[in-house]
mmCIF file of C-alpha atoms in Angstrom:
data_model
loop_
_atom_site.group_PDB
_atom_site.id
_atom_site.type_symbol
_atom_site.label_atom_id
_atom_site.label_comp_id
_atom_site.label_asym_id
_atom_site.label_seq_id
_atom_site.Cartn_x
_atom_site.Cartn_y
_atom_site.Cartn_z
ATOM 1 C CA UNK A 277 31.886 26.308 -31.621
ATOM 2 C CA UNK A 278 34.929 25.584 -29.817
ATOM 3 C CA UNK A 279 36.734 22.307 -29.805
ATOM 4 C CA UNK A 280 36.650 21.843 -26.467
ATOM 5 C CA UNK A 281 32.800 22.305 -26.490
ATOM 6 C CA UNK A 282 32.348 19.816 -29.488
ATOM 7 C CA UNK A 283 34.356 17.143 -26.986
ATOM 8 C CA UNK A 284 32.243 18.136 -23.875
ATOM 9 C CA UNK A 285 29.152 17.275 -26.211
ATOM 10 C CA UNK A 286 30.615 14.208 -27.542
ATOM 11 C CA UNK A 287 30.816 12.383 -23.776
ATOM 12 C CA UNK A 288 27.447 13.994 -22.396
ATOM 13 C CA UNK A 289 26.402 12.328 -25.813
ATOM 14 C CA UNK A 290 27.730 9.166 -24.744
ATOM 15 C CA UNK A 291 26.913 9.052 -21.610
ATOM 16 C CA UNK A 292 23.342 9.553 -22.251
ATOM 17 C CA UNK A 293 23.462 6.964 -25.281
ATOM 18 C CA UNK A 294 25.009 4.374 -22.261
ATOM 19 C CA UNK A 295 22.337 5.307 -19.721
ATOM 20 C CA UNK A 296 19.642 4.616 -22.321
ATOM 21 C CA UNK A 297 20.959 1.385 -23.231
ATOM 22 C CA UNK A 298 21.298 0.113 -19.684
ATOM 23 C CA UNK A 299 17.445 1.543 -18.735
ATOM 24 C CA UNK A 300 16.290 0.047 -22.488
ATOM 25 C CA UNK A 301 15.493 -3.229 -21.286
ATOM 26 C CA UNK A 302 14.243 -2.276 -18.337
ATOM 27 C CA UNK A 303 11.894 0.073 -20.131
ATOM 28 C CA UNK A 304 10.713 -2.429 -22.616
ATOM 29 C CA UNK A 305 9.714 -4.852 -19.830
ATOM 30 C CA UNK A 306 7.473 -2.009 -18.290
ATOM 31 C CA UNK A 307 5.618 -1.108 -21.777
ATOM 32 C CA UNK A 308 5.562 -4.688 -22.944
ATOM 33 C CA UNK A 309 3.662 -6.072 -19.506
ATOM 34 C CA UNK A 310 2.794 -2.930 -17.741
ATOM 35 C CA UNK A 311 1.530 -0.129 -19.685
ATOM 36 C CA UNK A 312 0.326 -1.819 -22.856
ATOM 37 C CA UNK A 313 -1.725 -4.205 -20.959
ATOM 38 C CA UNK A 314 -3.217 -1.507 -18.977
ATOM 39 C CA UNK A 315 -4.043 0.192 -22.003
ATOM 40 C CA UNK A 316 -5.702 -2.312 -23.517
ATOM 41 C CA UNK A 317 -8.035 -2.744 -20.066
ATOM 42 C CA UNK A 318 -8.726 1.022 -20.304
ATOM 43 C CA UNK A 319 -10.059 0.596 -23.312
ATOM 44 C CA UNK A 320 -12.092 -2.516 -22.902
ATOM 45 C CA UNK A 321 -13.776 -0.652 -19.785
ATOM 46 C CA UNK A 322 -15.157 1.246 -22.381
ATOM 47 C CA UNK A 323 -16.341 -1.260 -25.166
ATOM 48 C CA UNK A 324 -20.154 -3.066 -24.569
ATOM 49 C CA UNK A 325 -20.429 -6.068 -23.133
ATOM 50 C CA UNK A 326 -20.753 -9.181 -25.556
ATOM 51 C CA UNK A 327 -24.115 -9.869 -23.962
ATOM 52 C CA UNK A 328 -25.331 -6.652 -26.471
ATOM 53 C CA UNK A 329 -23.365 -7.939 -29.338
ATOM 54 C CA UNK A 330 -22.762 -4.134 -29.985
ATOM 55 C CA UNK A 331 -19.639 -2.263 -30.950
ATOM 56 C CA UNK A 332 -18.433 1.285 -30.426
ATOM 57 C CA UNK A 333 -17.638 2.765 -27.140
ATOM 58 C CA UNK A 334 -19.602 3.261 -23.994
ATOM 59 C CA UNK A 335 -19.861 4.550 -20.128
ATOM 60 C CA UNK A 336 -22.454 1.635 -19.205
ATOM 61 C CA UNK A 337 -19.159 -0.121 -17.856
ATOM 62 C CA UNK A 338 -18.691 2.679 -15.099
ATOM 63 C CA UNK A 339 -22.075 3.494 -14.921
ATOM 64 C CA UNK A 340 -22.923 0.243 -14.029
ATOM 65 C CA UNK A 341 -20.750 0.286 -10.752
ATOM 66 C CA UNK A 342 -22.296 3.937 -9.579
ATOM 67 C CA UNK A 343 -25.720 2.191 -9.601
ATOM 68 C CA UNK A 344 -25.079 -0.988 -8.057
ATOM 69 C CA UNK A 345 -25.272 -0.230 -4.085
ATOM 70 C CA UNK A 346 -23.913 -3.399 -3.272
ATOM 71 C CA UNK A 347 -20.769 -2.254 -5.669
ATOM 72 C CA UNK A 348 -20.480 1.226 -3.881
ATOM 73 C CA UNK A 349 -20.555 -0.546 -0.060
ATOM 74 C CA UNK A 350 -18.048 -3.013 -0.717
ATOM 75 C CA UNK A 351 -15.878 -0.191 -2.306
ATOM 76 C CA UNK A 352 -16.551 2.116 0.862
ATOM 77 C CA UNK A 353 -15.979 -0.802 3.304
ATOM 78 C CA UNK A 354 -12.610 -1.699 1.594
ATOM 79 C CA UNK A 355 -11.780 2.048 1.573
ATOM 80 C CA UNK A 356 -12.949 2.154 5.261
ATOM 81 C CA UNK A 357 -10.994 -0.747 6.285
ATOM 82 C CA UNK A 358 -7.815 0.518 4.132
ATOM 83 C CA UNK A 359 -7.764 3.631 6.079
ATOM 84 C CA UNK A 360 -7.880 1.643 9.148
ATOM 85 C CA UNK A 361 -5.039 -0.520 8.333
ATOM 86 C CA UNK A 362 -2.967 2.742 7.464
ATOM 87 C CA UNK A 363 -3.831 4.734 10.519
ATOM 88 C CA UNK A 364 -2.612 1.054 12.592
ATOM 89 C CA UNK A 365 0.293 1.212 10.921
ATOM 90 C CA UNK A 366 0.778 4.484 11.676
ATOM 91 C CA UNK A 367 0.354 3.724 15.205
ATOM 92 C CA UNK A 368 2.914 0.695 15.523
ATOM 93 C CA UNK A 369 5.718 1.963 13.167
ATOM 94 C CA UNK A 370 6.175 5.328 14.287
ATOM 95 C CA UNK A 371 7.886 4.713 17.792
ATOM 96 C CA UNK A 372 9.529 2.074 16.078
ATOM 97 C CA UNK A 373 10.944 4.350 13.225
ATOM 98 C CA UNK A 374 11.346 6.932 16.197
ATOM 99 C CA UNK A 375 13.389 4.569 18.494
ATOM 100 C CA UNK A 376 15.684 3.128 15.183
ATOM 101 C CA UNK A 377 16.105 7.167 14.464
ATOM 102 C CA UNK A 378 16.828 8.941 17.506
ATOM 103 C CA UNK A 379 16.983 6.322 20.294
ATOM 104 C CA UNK A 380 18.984 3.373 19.648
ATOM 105 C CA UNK A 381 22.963 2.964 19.513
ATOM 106 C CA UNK A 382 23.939 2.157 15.856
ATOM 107 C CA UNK A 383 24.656 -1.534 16.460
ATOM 108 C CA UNK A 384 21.186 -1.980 18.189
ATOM 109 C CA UNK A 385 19.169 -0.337 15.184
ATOM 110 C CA UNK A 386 20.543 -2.617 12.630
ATOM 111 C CA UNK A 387 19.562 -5.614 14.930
ATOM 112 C CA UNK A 388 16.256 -3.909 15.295
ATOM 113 C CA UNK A 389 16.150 -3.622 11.006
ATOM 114 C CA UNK A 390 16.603 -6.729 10.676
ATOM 115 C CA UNK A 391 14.419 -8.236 13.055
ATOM 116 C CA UNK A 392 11.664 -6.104 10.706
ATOM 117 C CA UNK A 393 13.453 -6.923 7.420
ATOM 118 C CA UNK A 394 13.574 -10.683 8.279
ATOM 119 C CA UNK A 395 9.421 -11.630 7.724
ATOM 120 C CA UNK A 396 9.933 -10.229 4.347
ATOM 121 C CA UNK A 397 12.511 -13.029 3.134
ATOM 122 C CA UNK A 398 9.318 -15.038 2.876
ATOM 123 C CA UNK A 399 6.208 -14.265 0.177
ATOM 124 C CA UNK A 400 3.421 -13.133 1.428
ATOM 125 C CA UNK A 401 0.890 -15.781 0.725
ATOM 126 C CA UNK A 402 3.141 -17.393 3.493
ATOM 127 C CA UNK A 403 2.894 -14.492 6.016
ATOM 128 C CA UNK A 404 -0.684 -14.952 5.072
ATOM 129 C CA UNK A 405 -0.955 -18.358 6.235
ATOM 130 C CA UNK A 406 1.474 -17.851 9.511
ATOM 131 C CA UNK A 407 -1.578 -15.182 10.619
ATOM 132 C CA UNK A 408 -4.283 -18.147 9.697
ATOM 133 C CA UNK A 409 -1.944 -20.718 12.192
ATOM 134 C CA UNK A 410 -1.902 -18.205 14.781
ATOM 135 C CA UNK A 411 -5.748 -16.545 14.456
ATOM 136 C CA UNK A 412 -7.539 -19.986 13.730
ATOM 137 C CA UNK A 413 -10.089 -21.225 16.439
ATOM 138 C CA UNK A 414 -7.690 -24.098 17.168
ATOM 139 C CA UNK A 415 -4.555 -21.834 16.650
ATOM 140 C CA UNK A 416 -1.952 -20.580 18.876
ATOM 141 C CA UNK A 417 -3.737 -17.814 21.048
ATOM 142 C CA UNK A 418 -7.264 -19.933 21.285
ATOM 143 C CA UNK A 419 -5.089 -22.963 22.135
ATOM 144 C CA UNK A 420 -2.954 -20.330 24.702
ATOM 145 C CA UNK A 421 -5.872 -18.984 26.579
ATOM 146 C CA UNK A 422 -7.646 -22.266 26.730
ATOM 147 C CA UNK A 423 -4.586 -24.045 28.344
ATOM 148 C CA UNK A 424 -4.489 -21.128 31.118
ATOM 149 C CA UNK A 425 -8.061 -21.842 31.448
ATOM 150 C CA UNK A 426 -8.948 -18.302 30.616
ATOM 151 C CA UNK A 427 -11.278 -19.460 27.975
ATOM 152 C CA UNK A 428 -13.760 -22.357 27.619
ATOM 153 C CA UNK A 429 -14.281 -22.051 24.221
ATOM 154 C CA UNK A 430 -12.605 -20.256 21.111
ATOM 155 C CA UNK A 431 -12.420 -16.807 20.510
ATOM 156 C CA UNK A 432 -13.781 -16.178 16.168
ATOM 157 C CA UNK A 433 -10.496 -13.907 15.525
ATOM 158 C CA UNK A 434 -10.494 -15.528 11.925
ATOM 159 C CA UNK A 435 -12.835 -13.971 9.006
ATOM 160 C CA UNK A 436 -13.488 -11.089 9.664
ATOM 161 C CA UNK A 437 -12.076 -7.119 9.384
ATOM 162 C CA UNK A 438 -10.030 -7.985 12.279
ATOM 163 C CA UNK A 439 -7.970 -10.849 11.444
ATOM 164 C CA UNK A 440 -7.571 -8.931 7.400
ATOM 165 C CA UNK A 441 -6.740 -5.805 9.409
ATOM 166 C CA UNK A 442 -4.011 -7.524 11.761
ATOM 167 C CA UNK A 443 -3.113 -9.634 8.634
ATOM 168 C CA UNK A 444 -2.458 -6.637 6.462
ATOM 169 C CA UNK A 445 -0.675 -4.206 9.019
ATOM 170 C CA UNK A 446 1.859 -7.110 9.589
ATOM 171 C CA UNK A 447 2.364 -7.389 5.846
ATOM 172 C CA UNK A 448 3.145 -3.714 5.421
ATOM 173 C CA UNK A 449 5.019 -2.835 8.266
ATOM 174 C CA UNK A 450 8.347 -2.274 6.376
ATOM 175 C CA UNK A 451 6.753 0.423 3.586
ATOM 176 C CA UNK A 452 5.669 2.747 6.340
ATOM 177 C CA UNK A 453 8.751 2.329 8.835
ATOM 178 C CA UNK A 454 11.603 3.180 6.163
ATOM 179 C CA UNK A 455 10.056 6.265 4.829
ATOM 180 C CA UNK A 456 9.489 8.008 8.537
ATOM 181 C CA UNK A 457 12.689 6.362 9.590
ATOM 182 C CA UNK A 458 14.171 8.378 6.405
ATOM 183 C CA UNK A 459 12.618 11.210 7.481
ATOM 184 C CA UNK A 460 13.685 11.394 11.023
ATOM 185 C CA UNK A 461 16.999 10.528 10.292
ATOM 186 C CA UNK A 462 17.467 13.772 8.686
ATOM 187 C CA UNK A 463 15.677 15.832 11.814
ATOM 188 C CA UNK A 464 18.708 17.778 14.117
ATOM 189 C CA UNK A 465 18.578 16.394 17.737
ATOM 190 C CA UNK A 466 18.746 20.491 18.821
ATOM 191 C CA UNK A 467 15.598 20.818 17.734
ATOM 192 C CA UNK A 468 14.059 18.611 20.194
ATOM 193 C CA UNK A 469 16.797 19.675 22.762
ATOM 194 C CA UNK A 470 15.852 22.985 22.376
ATOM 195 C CA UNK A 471 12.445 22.694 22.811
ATOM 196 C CA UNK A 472 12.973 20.750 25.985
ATOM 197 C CA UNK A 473 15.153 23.667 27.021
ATOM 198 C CA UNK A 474 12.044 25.561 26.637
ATOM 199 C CA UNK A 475 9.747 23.569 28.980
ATOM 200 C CA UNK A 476 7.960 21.654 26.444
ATOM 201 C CA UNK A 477 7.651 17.974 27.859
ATOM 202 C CA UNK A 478 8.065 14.788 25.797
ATOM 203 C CA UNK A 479 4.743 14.730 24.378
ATOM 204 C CA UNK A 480 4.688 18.399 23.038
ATOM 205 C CA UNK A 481 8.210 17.847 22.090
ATOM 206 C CA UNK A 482 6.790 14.612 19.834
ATOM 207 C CA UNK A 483 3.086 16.589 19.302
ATOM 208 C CA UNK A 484 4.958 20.088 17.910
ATOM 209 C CA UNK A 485 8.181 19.476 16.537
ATOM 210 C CA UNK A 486 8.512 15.561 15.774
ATOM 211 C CA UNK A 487 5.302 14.748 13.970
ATOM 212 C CA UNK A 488 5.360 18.060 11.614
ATOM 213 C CA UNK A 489 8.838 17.143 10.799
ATOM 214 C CA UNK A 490 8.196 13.657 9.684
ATOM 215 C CA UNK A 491 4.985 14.376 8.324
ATOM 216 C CA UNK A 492 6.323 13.813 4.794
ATOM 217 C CA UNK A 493 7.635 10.666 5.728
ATOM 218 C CA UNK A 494 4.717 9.324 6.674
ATOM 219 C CA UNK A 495 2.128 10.451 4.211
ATOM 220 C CA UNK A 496 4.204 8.662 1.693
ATOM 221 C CA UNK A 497 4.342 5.260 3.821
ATOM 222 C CA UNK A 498 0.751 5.881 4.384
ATOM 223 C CA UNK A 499 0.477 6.301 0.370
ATOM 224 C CA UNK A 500 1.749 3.177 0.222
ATOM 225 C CA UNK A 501 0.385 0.933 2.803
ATOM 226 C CA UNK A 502 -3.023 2.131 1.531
ATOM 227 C CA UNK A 503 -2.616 1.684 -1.929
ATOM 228 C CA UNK A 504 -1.289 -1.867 -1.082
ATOM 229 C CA UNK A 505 -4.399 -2.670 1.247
ATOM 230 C CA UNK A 506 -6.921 -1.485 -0.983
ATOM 231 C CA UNK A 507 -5.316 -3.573 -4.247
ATOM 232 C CA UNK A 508 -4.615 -6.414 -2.387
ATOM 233 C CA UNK A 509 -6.048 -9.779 -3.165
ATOM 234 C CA UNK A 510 -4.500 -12.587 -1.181
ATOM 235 C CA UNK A 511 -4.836 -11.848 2.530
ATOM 236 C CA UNK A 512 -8.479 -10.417 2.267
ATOM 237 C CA UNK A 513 -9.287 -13.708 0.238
ATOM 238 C CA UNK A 514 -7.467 -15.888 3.135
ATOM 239 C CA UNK A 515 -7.739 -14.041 6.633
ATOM 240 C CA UNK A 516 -11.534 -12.548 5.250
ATOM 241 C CA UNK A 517 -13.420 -15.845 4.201
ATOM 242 C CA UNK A 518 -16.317 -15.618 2.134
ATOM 243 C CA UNK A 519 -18.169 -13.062 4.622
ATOM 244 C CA UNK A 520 -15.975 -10.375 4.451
ATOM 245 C CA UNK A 521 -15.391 -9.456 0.293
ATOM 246 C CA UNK A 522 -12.842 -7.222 -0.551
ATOM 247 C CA UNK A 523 -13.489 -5.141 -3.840
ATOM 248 C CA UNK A 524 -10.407 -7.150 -5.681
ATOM 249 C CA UNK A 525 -11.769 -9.629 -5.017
ATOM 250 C CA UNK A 526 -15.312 -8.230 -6.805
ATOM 251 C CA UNK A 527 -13.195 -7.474 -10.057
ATOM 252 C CA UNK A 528 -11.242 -11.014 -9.712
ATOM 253 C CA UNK A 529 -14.641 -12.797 -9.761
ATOM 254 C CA UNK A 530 -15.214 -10.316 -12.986
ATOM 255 C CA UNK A 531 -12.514 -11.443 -14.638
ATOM 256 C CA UNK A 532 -12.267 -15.095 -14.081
ATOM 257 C CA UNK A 533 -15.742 -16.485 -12.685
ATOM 258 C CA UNK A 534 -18.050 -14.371 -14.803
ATOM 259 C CA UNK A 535 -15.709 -13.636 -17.413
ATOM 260 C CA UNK A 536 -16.598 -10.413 -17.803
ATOM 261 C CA UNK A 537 -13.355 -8.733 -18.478
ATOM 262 C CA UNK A 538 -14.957 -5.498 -19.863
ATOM 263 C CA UNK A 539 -16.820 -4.856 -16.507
ATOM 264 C CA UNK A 540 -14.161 -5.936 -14.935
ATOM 265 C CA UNK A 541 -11.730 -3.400 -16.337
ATOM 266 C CA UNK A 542 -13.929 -0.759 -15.514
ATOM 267 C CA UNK A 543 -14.125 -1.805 -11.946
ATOM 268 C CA UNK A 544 -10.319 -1.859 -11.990
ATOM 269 C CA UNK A 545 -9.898 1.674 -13.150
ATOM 270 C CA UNK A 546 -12.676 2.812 -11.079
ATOM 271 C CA UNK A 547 -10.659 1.189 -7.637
ATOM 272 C CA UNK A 548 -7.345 3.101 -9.275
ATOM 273 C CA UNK A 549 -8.988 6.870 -9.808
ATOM 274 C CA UNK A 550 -10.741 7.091 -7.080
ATOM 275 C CA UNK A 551 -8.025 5.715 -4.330
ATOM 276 C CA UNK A 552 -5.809 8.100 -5.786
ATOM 277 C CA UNK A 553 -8.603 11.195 -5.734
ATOM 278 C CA UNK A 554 -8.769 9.920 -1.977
ATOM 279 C CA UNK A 555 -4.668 10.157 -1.950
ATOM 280 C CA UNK A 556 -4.913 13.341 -3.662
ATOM 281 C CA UNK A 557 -7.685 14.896 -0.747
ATOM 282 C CA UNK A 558 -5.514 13.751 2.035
ATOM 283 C CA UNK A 559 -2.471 15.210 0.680
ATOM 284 C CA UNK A 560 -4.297 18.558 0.322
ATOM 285 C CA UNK A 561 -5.671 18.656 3.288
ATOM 286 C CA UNK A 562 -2.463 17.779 4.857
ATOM 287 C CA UNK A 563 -0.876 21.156 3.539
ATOM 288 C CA UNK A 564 1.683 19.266 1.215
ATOM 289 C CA UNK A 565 2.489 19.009 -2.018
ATOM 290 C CA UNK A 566 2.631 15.747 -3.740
ATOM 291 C CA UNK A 567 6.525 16.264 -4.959
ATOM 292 C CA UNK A 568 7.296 16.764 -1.119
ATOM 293 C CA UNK A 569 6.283 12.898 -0.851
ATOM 294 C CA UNK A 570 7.430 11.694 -3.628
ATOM 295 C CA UNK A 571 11.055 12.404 -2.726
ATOM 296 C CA UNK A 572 10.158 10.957 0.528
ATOM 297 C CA UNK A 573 9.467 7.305 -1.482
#
């Protein structure tokens, strides 16, 4: 072995040493409160409950939630109402990701960025509670519509899968905007040029070359606004009152009010493999492959 090779190994040697000392503490944080912690639900999920007084390992946990109907319709309704509050998304942030992309002059899309960015200085227990102000029967549209005299009495926009829905999309916007905006970024302006050269109007032009493009772009925003609806806690406990229950908040009632934390770690893992055997479907179906959105994210 050459010298020179020796000193090439020597400084990729270092350099990796230095990387893994910056990412160490970084990584420690993660194992420390992330993984070991989830490892330790997984396996209490599988443990008997202390009502038995039993030990050794068990699938009553998980069986328990596949026999319990009211278990399986709250979990379809939050899945239902998660895809909703994707495909919403969808519908609001694309033209805006579109316009930012391909529209707007450069000094108009980061005033257009920031306008979006600017809701997400503040937590979002306090978005939360803006969207209770504004949705309430005495809040600002009920107390709009009465003052024009279009309404006598309140509208109930508070409570229910509407006001979580509205609640939700508003609290996500930004994870499905920046990955299409990404996305379209990228896209060459001929292509649509060409295609309108071609006789295609605007919406075959969006329908046919647009959508397809960004398609990876927005299955991962979609990825995320999903995941983020279906594991949320806060606005489904705020903007959903007591009639509307979200599955988190079936497992936080688990874990704190009955203090079951073995059922209540089953129901946790049970929320996290089958969203992503749902996110898994959908990606298949779409004709990607799940490294195509990955780089997207």
């Amino acid at each position: 072995m050459s010298a020179l090779t020796l000193i090439r190994n020597k400084d990729q040697f270092r350099k990796n040493l230095t990387l893994f000392i910056l990412l160490l503490p970084g990584l420690l944080w993660i194992l420390m409160l992330i993984v070991i912690p989830q490892f330790g639900m997984f396996i209490d999920s599988f443990k008997f409950r202390p009502i038995y007084h039993k030990k050794g390992f068990t699938l009553e946990n998980y069986a328990y939630f596949f026999t319990n109907l009211l278990y399986v319709k709250i979990f379809l309704k939050t899945l239902g109402v998660a895809i909703l509050i994707t495909f919403v998304s969808f519908l609001v942030c694309f033209p805006i990701a579109f316009y930012i992309a391909k529209v707007a002059k450069p000094d108009v899309a980061r005033k257009i960025f920031i306008l979006v960015i600017i809701p997400f200085w503040v937590s979002e227990l306090i978005r939360t509670f803006s969207w209770m102000i504004i949705l309430g029967d005495h809040g600002v549209i009920n107390r709009f519509l009465m003052m024009l005299h279009l309404r006598t009495e309140p509208i109930t926009l508070l409570y229910n899968n509407f006001s979580v829905t509205v609640g939700l999309v508003y609290n996500y916007l930004l994870f499905m905007i920046l990955p299409i905006y990404s996305t379209l970024e990228g896209m060459d302006n001929s292509l649509m040029e060409a295609a309108q050269d071609l006789g295609a109007n605007r919406f075959n032009v969006m329908r046919r070359i647009v959508i397809p493009y960004s398609l990876p772009g927005i299955m991962s925003g979609s990825i995320m606004v999903f995941m983020l609806s279906v594991g949320t806690y806060i606005a489904p406990t705020l903007l959903g009152g007591t009639k509307e229950i979200w599955f988190t908040e079936l497992i936080y009632n688990k874990f704190f009010k009955a203090m079951n934390w073995r059922l209540g770690s089953a129901l946790a893992f049970t929320l996290l493999i089958l969203t992503l055997l749902f996110i898994f479907l959908v990606i298949k179906i779409a004709g990607l492959k799940l490294t195509d959105v990955i780089e997207e994210e």
